[in-house]
Amino acid sequence: MAVELVDLLRAYARMLNSLSYARLAPVLHSHFQFASQTVFSEIHGKQEFLEYMKPKLEAIAKGGSPVFAEMGSVSAYGKQQPCVILAQDTRENLVAVALGQEREGRLARIDLCIVPPPAQAVRTGEYPA
């Protein structure tokens, strides 16, 4: 059975909405990469990403500034593609979109983007939990 990119992105959204990477970790490629347009350096490797996310998720849980991860699609790099639309504090305060790449049935890369703007994404109302 082929794994769809949208299902892998759904696991990423589930991590943010549940503040637990337990269901994301098994679908990450061992050579996973994470990049953000607002951060200079990329993260290389599944373990490095999980170590990076653990304190981030803990801080969100303690901080009183919730994150919302909604499934959607956006026109980027010349095509319409699935994405996770990220909001903070309220579901209407859109801050970024997460684009992904699949390799060998695993999530191989996430690019956290402010361009294209999240307001241009097509929202579905689906917040995986």
N, CA and C atoms as an extended XYZ file, in Angstrom:
387
Properties=species:S:1:pos:R:3:atomname:S:1:resname:S:1:resid:I:1 pbc="F F F"
N         0.838       -1.181        0.000 N   MET     1
C         0.000        0.000        0.000 CA  MET     1
C         0.888        1.252        0.000 C   MET     1
N         0.665        2.135       -0.939 N   ALA     2
C         1.444        3.360       -1.055 CA  ALA     2
C         1.032        4.356        0.025 C   ALA     2
N         2.005        5.017        0.571 N   VAL     3
C         1.759        6.048        1.577 CA  VAL     3
C         1.659        7.387        0.856 C   VAL     3
N         0.616        8.116        1.120 N   GLU     4
C         0.402        9.418        0.500 CA  GLU     4
C         1.067       10.505        1.341 C   GLU     4
N         1.601       11.512        0.672 N   LEU     5
C         2.217       12.635        1.366 CA  LEU     5
C         1.230       13.283        2.332 C   LEU     5
N        -0.022       13.394        1.926 N   VAL     6
C        -1.006       14.039        2.803 CA  VAL     6
C        -1.142       13.288        4.129 C   VAL     6
N        -1.031       11.969        4.096 N   ASP     7
C        -1.113       11.190        5.335 CA  ASP     7
C         0.109       11.420        6.223 C   ASP     7
N         1.273       11.584        5.610 N   LEU     8
C         2.486       11.882        6.373 CA  LEU     8
C         2.400       13.277        6.982 C   LEU     8
N         1.874       14.226        6.223 N   LEU     9
C         1.676       15.576        6.758 CA  LEU     9
C         0.640       15.576        7.873 C   LEU     9
N        -0.357       14.712        7.747 N   ARG    10
C        -1.361       14.591        8.802 CA  ARG    10
C        -0.690       14.150       10.110 C   ARG    10
N         0.298       13.281       10.040 N   ALA    11
C         1.030       12.851       11.243 CA  ALA    11
C         1.790       14.031       11.853 C   ALA    11
N         2.335       14.903       11.017 N   TYR    12
C         3.020       16.108       11.506 CA  TYR    12
C         2.018       17.039       12.205 C   TYR    12
N         0.858       17.239       11.579 N   ALA    13
C        -0.183       18.070       12.191 CA  ALA    13
C        -0.647       17.469       13.517 C   ALA    13
N        -0.795       16.159       13.543 N   ARG    14
C        -1.215       15.464       14.768 CA  ARG    14
C        -0.209       15.711       15.888 C   ARG    14
N         1.093       15.719       15.551 N   MET    15
C         2.119       15.992       16.556 CA  MET    15
C         1.895       17.367       17.180 C   MET    15
N         1.662       18.360       16.344 N   LEU    16
C         1.493       19.718       16.857 CA  LEU    16
C         0.193       19.881       17.632 C   LEU    16
N        -0.871       19.254       17.180 N   ASN    17
C        -2.161       19.389       17.853 CA  ASN    17
C        -2.229       18.605       19.157 C   ASN    17
N        -1.505       17.496       19.240 N   SER    18
C        -1.523       16.683       20.456 CA  SER    18
C        -0.326       16.967       21.366 C   SER    18
N         0.648       17.717       20.843 N   LEU    19
C         1.895       18.029       21.556 CA  LEU    19
C         2.677       16.769       21.922 C   LEU    19
N         2.598       15.782       21.012 N   SER    20
C         3.319       14.521       21.200 CA  SER    20
C         3.796       14.020       19.845 C   SER    20
N         5.071       13.654       19.771 N   TYR    21
C         5.570       13.135       18.498 CA  TYR    21
C         5.520       11.611       18.413 C   TYR    21
N         4.797       10.981       19.314 N   ALA    22
C         4.745        9.522       19.357 CA  ALA    22
C         4.277        8.901       18.043 C   ALA    22
N         3.292        9.521       17.385 N   ARG    23
C         2.795        8.943       16.128 CA  ARG    23
C         3.515        9.497       14.908 C   ARG    23
N         4.316       10.533       15.080 N   LEU    24
C         5.104       11.051       13.972 CA  LEU    24
C         6.417       10.288       13.827 C   LEU    24
N         7.070        9.993       14.921 N   ALA    25
C         8.395        9.369       14.886 CA  ALA    25
C         8.464        8.141       13.976 C   ALA    25
N         7.479        7.232       14.010 N   PRO    26
C         7.586        6.041       13.164 CA  PRO    26
C         7.515        6.319       11.659 C   PRO    26
N         6.977        7.459       11.249 N   VAL    27
C         6.858        7.733        9.807 CA  VAL    27
C         7.963        8.651        9.295 C   VAL    27
N         8.888        9.084       10.164 N   LEU    28
C         9.998        9.927        9.724 CA  LEU    28
C        11.079        9.084        9.055 C   LEU    28
N        11.582        9.568        7.950 N   HIS    29
C        12.707        8.932        7.266 CA  HIS    29
C        13.948        9.097        8.139 C   HIS    29
N        14.835        8.141        8.119 N   SER    30
C        16.040        8.235        8.956 CA  SER    30
C        16.902        9.441        8.583 C   SER    30
N        16.818        9.882        7.327 N   HIS    31
C        17.577       11.055        6.876 CA  HIS    31
C        16.666       12.280        6.755 C   HIS    31
N        15.698       12.363        7.640 N   PHE    32
C        14.732       13.469        7.644 CA  PHE    32
C        15.448       14.814        7.729 C   PHE    32
N        14.878       15.815        7.034 N   GLN    33
C        15.402       17.179        7.085 CA  GLN    33
C        14.266       18.139        7.429 C   GLN    33
N        14.596       19.140        8.234 N   PHE    34
C        13.628       20.163        8.618 CA  PHE    34
C        14.258       21.519        8.373 C   PHE    34
N        13.534       22.361        7.634 N   ALA    35
C        14.038       23.704        7.350 CA  ALA    35
C        12.918       24.703        7.586 C   ALA    35
N        13.309       25.907        7.947 N   SER    36
C        12.359       26.996        8.148 CA  SER    36
C        12.900       28.229        7.452 C   SER    36
N        12.016       28.960        6.781 N   GLN    37
C        12.434       30.189        6.123 CA  GLN    37
C        12.838       31.256        7.136 C   GLN    37
N        12.518       31.064        8.403 N   THR    38
C        12.847       32.064        9.419 CA  THR    38
C        14.031       31.657       10.302 C   THR    38
N        14.633       30.499       10.011 N   VAL    39
C        15.773       30.017       10.789 CA  VAL    39
C        16.912       29.706        9.823 C   VAL    39
N        18.129       30.077       10.182 N   PHE    40
C        19.268       29.964        9.287 CA  PHE    40
C        19.656       28.520        8.966 C   PHE    40
N        19.752       27.663        9.972 N   SER    41
C        20.288       26.321        9.739 CA  SER    41
C        19.185       25.265        9.685 C   SER    41
N        19.454       24.240        8.876 N   GLU    42
C        18.537       23.107        8.760 CA  GLU    42
C        18.866       22.053        9.805 C   GLU    42
N        17.863       21.243       10.099 N   ILE    43
C        18.056       20.089       10.970 CA  ILE    43
C        18.171       18.870       10.071 C   ILE    43
N        19.188       18.056       10.318 N   HIS    44
C        19.425       16.865        9.512 CA  HIS    44
C        19.357       15.626       10.396 C   HIS    44
N        18.447       14.725       10.069 N   GLY    45
C        18.346       13.467       10.787 CA  GLY    45
C        17.118       13.393       11.675 C   GLY    45
N        16.538       12.218       11.700 N   LYS    46
C        15.332       11.964       12.486 CA  LYS    46
C        15.562       12.248       13.971 C   LYS    46
N        16.630       11.725       14.530 N   GLN    47
C        16.874       11.882       15.963 CA  GLN    47
C        17.107       13.338       16.333 C   GLN    47
N        17.855       14.063       15.502 N   GLU    48
C        18.105       15.480       15.778 CA  GLU    48
C        16.794       16.270       15.768 C   GLU    48
N        15.903       15.931       14.826 N   PHE    49
C        14.610       16.617       14.762 CA  PHE    49
C        13.779       16.328       16.008 C   PHE    49
N        13.719       15.073       16.423 N   LEU    50
C        12.936       14.718       17.607 CA  LEU    50
C        13.493       15.409       18.851 C   LEU    50
N        14.818       15.495       18.959 N   GLU    51
C        15.434       16.189       20.091 CA  GLU    51
C        15.137       17.687       20.041 C   GLU    51
N        15.030       18.238       18.854 N   TYR    52
C        14.680       19.651       18.669 CA  TYR    52
C        13.219       19.903       19.054 C   TYR    52
N        12.332       18.981       18.688 N   MET    53
C        10.902       19.173       18.905 CA  MET    53
C        10.467       18.954       20.353 C   MET    53
N        11.132       18.069       21.066 N   LYS    54
C        10.686       17.762       22.432 CA  LYS    54
C        10.559       19.018       23.298 C   LYS    54
N        11.592       19.860       23.423 N   PRO    55
C        11.422       21.058       24.249 CA  PRO    55
C        10.448       22.067       23.641 C   PRO    55
N        10.342       22.092       22.316 N   LYS    56
C         9.380       22.996       21.672 CA  LYS    56
C         7.955       22.619       22.071 C   LYS    56
N         7.638       21.327       22.001 N   LEU    57
C         6.297       20.864       22.361 CA  LEU    57
C         6.024       21.106       23.841 C   LEU    57
N         7.029       20.887       24.682 N   GLU    58
C         6.871       21.133       26.121 CA  GLU    58
C         6.616       22.621       26.382 C   GLU    58
N         7.318       23.480       25.675 N   ALA    59
C         7.136       24.927       25.846 CA  ALA    59
C         5.742       25.367       25.411 C   ALA    59
N         5.252       24.798       24.320 N   ILE    60
C         3.887       25.121       23.872 CA  ILE    60
C         2.882       24.690       24.931 C   ILE    60
N         3.072       23.496       25.485 N   ALA    61
C         2.152       22.976       26.500 CA  ALA    61
C         2.124       23.861       27.743 C   ALA    61
N         3.256       24.398       28.130 N   LYS    62
C         3.343       25.218       29.338 CA  LYS    62
C         3.050       26.688       29.095 C   LYS    62
N         3.180       27.142       27.845 N   GLY    63
C         3.210       28.556       27.555 CA  GLY    63
C         1.902       29.296       27.444 C   GLY    63
N         0.789       28.619       27.283 N   GLY    64
C        -0.481       29.314       27.154 CA  GLY    64
C        -0.689       29.992       25.807 C   GLY    64
N         0.124       29.638       24.812 N   SER    65
C        -0.012       30.178       23.463 CA  SER    65
C        -0.176       28.988       22.511 C   SER    65
N        -1.409       28.469       22.412 N   PRO    66
C        -1.600       27.222       21.665 CA  PRO    66
C        -1.272       27.350       20.184 C   PRO    66
N        -0.907       26.214       19.615 N   VAL    67
C        -0.647       26.087       18.187 CA  VAL    67
C        -1.753       25.234       17.592 C   VAL    67
N        -2.182       25.605       16.397 N   PHE    68
C        -3.216       24.865       15.675 CA  PHE    68
C        -2.648       24.450       14.331 C   PHE    68
N        -2.770       23.170       13.996 N   ALA    69
C        -2.262       22.635       12.742 CA  ALA    69
C        -3.441       22.074       11.946 C   ALA    69
N        -3.734       22.714       10.821 N   GLU    70
C        -4.881       22.379        9.986 CA  GLU    70
C        -4.401       21.842        8.635 C   GLU    70
N        -5.060       20.828        8.140 N   MET    71
C        -4.738       20.299        6.816 CA  MET    71
C        -5.245       21.252        5.746 C   MET    71
N        -4.487       21.365        4.671 N   GLY    72
C        -4.897       22.223        3.570 CA  GLY    72
C        -4.077       21.947        2.336 C   GLY    72
N        -4.137       22.871        1.403 N   SER    73
C        -3.294       22.808        0.213 CA  SER    73
C        -2.935       24.224       -0.182 C   SER    73
N        -1.831       24.343       -0.909 N   VAL    74
C        -1.345       25.665       -1.295 CA  VAL    74
C        -0.611       25.546       -2.627 C   VAL    74
N        -0.668       26.598       -3.398 N   SER    75
C         0.094       26.660       -4.645 CA  SER    75
C         1.509       27.109       -4.300 C   SER    75
N         2.465       26.223       -4.531 N   ALA    76
C         3.864       26.518       -4.232 CA  ALA    76
C         4.741       25.768       -5.215 C   ALA    76
N         5.789       26.417       -5.647 N   TYR    77
C         6.741       25.812       -6.574 CA  TYR    77
C         6.050       25.289       -7.833 C   TYR    77
N         5.077       26.063       -8.315 N   GLY    78
C         4.432       25.766       -9.583 CA  GLY    78
C         3.328       24.740       -9.567 C   GLY    78
N         2.897       24.299       -8.393 N   LYS    79
C         1.815       23.314       -8.344 CA  LYS    79
C         1.044       23.425       -7.032 C   LYS    79
N        -0.196       22.948       -7.064 N   GLN    80
C        -1.013       22.858       -5.852 CA  GLN    80
C        -0.564       21.620       -5.097 C   GLN    80
N        -0.274       21.770       -3.825 N   GLN    81
C         0.203       20.621       -3.051 CA  GLN    81
C        -0.346       20.646       -1.638 C   GLN    81
N        -0.400       19.464       -1.014 N   PRO    82
C        -0.908       19.411        0.358 CA  PRO    82
C         0.037       20.140        1.302 C   PRO    82
N        -0.531       20.654        2.383 N   CYS    83
C         0.285       21.353        3.378 CA  CYS    83
C        -0.401       21.265        4.734 C   CYS    83
N         0.322       21.685        5.742 N   VAL    84
C        -0.240       21.898        7.067 CA  VAL    84
C        -0.204       23.405        7.291 C   VAL    84
N        -1.353       23.976        7.609 N   ILE    85
C        -1.471       25.411        7.854 CA  ILE    85
C        -1.344       25.613        9.362 C   ILE    85
N        -0.398       26.444        9.776 N   LEU    86
C        -0.137       26.629       11.193 CA  LEU    86
C        -0.662       27.980       11.667 C   LEU    86
N        -1.291       27.953       12.829 N   ALA    87
C        -1.802       29.165       13.466 CA  ALA    87
C        -1.356       29.142       14.923 C   ALA    87
N        -1.282       30.332       15.511 N   GLN    88
C        -0.901       30.418       16.918 CA  GLN    88
C        -1.860       31.335       17.653 C   GLN    88
N        -2.184       30.950       18.860 N   ASP    89
C        -3.111       31.643       19.766 CA  ASP    89
C        -4.573       31.408       19.381 C   ASP    89
N        -4.939       31.642       18.126 N   THR    90
C        -6.291       31.346       17.630 CA  THR    90
C        -6.170       30.676       16.270 C   THR    90
N        -7.222       30.007       15.847 N   ARG    91
C        -7.205       29.325       14.549 CA  ARG    91
C        -7.160       30.296       13.376 C   ARG    91
N        -7.462       31.544       13.626 N   GLU    92
C        -7.450       32.540       12.552 CA  GLU    92
C        -6.128       33.294       12.445 C   GLU    92
N        -5.239       33.153       13.415 N   ASN    93
C        -3.947       33.830       13.385 CA  ASN    93
C        -2.923       32.950       12.662 C   ASN    93
N        -3.027       32.916       11.340 N   LEU    94
C        -2.181       32.049       10.513 CA  LEU    94
C        -0.758       32.572       10.488 C   LEU    94
N         0.208       31.661       10.706 N   VAL    95
C         1.603       32.087       10.789 CA  VAL    95
C         2.528       31.420        9.777 C   VAL    95
N         2.176       30.248        9.260 N   ALA    96
C         3.077       29.540        8.346 CA  ALA    96
C         2.351       28.373        7.696 C   ALA    96
N         2.976       27.841        6.665 N   VAL    97
C         2.544       26.563        6.095 CA  VAL    97
C         3.730       25.606        6.136 C   VAL    97
N         3.439       24.347        6.314 N   ALA    98
C         4.467       23.314        6.296 CA  ALA    98
C         4.263       22.470        5.043 C   ALA    98
N         5.287       22.449        4.200 N   LEU    99
C         5.289       21.624        2.999 CA  LEU    99
C         6.145       20.404        3.269 C   LEU    99
N         5.820       19.290        2.652 N   GLY   100
C         6.560       18.067        2.919 CA  GLY   100
C         7.024       17.356        1.676 C   GLY   100
N         7.918       16.413        1.887 N   GLN   101
C         8.381       15.520        0.829 CA  GLN   101
C         8.399       14.104        1.382 C   GLN   101
N         7.985       13.186        0.531 N   GLU   102
C         7.945       11.766        0.893 CA  GLU   102
C         9.079       11.049        0.176 C   GLU   102
N         9.685       10.105        0.853 N   ARG   103
C        10.677        9.233        0.234 CA  ARG   103
C        10.583        7.863        0.888 C   ARG   103
N        10.463        6.843        0.068 N   GLU   104
C        10.416        5.455        0.549 CA  GLU   104
C         9.299        5.239        1.557 C   GLU   104
N         8.160        5.933        1.341 N   GLY   105
C         7.011        5.763        2.219 CA  GLY   105
C         7.121        6.464        3.561 C   GLY   105
N         8.112        7.329        3.710 N   ARG   106
C         8.343        8.044        4.964 CA  ARG   106
C         8.375        9.544        4.693 C   ARG   106
N         8.175       10.315        5.749 N   LEU   107
C         8.280       11.764        5.650 CA  LEU   107
C         9.761       12.113        5.646 C   LEU   107
N        10.248       12.649        4.519 N   ALA   108
C        11.674       12.890        4.335 CA  ALA   108
C        12.071       14.337        4.618 C   ALA   108
N        11.097       15.252        4.500 N   ARG   109
C        11.446       16.659        4.674 CA  ARG   109
C        10.203       17.471        5.004 C   ARG   109
N        10.402       18.469        5.867 N   ILE   110
C         9.390       19.497        6.138 CA  ILE   110
C        10.069       20.847        5.912 C   ILE   110
N         9.399       21.694        5.152 N   ASP   111
C         9.826       23.072        4.982 CA  ASP   111
C         8.752       23.960        5.588 C   ASP   111
N         9.106       24.687        6.619 N   LEU   112
C         8.198       25.616        7.279 CA  LEU   112
C         8.333       26.958        6.567 C   LEU   112
N         7.238       27.415        5.956 N   CYS   113
C         7.296       28.557        5.043 CA  CYS   113
C         6.368       29.693        5.463 C   CYS   113
N         6.882       30.904        5.301 N   ILE   114
C         6.025       32.078        5.413 CA  ILE   114
C         5.685       32.606        4.018 C   ILE   114
N         6.401       32.123        3.003 N   VAL   115
C         6.116       32.377        1.595 CA  VAL   115
C         6.075       31.024        0.912 C   VAL   115
N         4.940       30.616        0.371 N   PRO   116
C         3.729       31.405        0.179 CA  PRO   116
C         3.041       31.702        1.521 C   PRO   116
N         2.356       32.843        1.596 N   PRO   117
C         1.688       33.218        2.843 CA  PRO   117
C         0.588       32.212        3.207 C   PRO   117
N         0.462       31.899        4.480 N   PRO   118
C        -0.557       30.928        4.883 CA  PRO   118
C        -1.975       31.362        4.527 C   PRO   118
N        -2.226       32.649        4.414 N   ALA   119
C        -3.569       33.125        4.047 CA  ALA   119
C        -3.956       32.704        2.638 C   ALA   119
N        -2.980       32.330        1.803 N   GLN   120
C        -3.276       31.880        0.439 CA  GLN   120
C        -3.625       30.393        0.379 C   GLN   120
N        -3.437       29.680        1.464 N   ALA   121
C        -3.721       28.241        1.488 CA  ALA   121
C        -5.223       27.980        1.496 C   ALA   121
N        -5.596       26.867        0.910 N   VAL   122
C        -6.989       26.412        0.951 CA  VAL   122
C        -7.165       25.614        2.234 C   VAL   122
N        -8.022       26.086        3.101 N   ARG   123
C        -8.233       25.470        4.416 CA  ARG   123
C        -9.318       24.388        4.334 C   ARG   123
N        -9.155       23.330        5.112 N   THR   124
C       -10.130       22.231        5.112 CA  THR   124
C       -10.957       22.166        6.390 C   THR   124
N       -10.476       22.770        7.468 N   GLY   125
C       -11.154       22.642        8.760 CA  GLY   125
C       -10.785       21.357        9.491 C   GLY   125
N        -9.868       20.573        8.927 N   GLU   126
C        -9.430       19.323        9.562 CA  GLU   126
C        -8.200       19.586       10.425 C   GLU   126
N        -8.344       19.341       11.727 N   TYR   127
C        -7.269       19.491       12.706 CA  TYR   127
C        -6.987       18.107       13.303 C   TYR   127
N        -6.083       17.327       12.694 N   PRO   128
C        -5.844       15.964       13.188 CA  PRO   128
C        -5.430       15.955       14.657 C   PRO   128
N        -6.036       15.046       15.401 N   ALA   129
C        -5.736       14.945       16.837 CA  ALA   129
C        -5.153       13.592       17.165 C   ALA   129
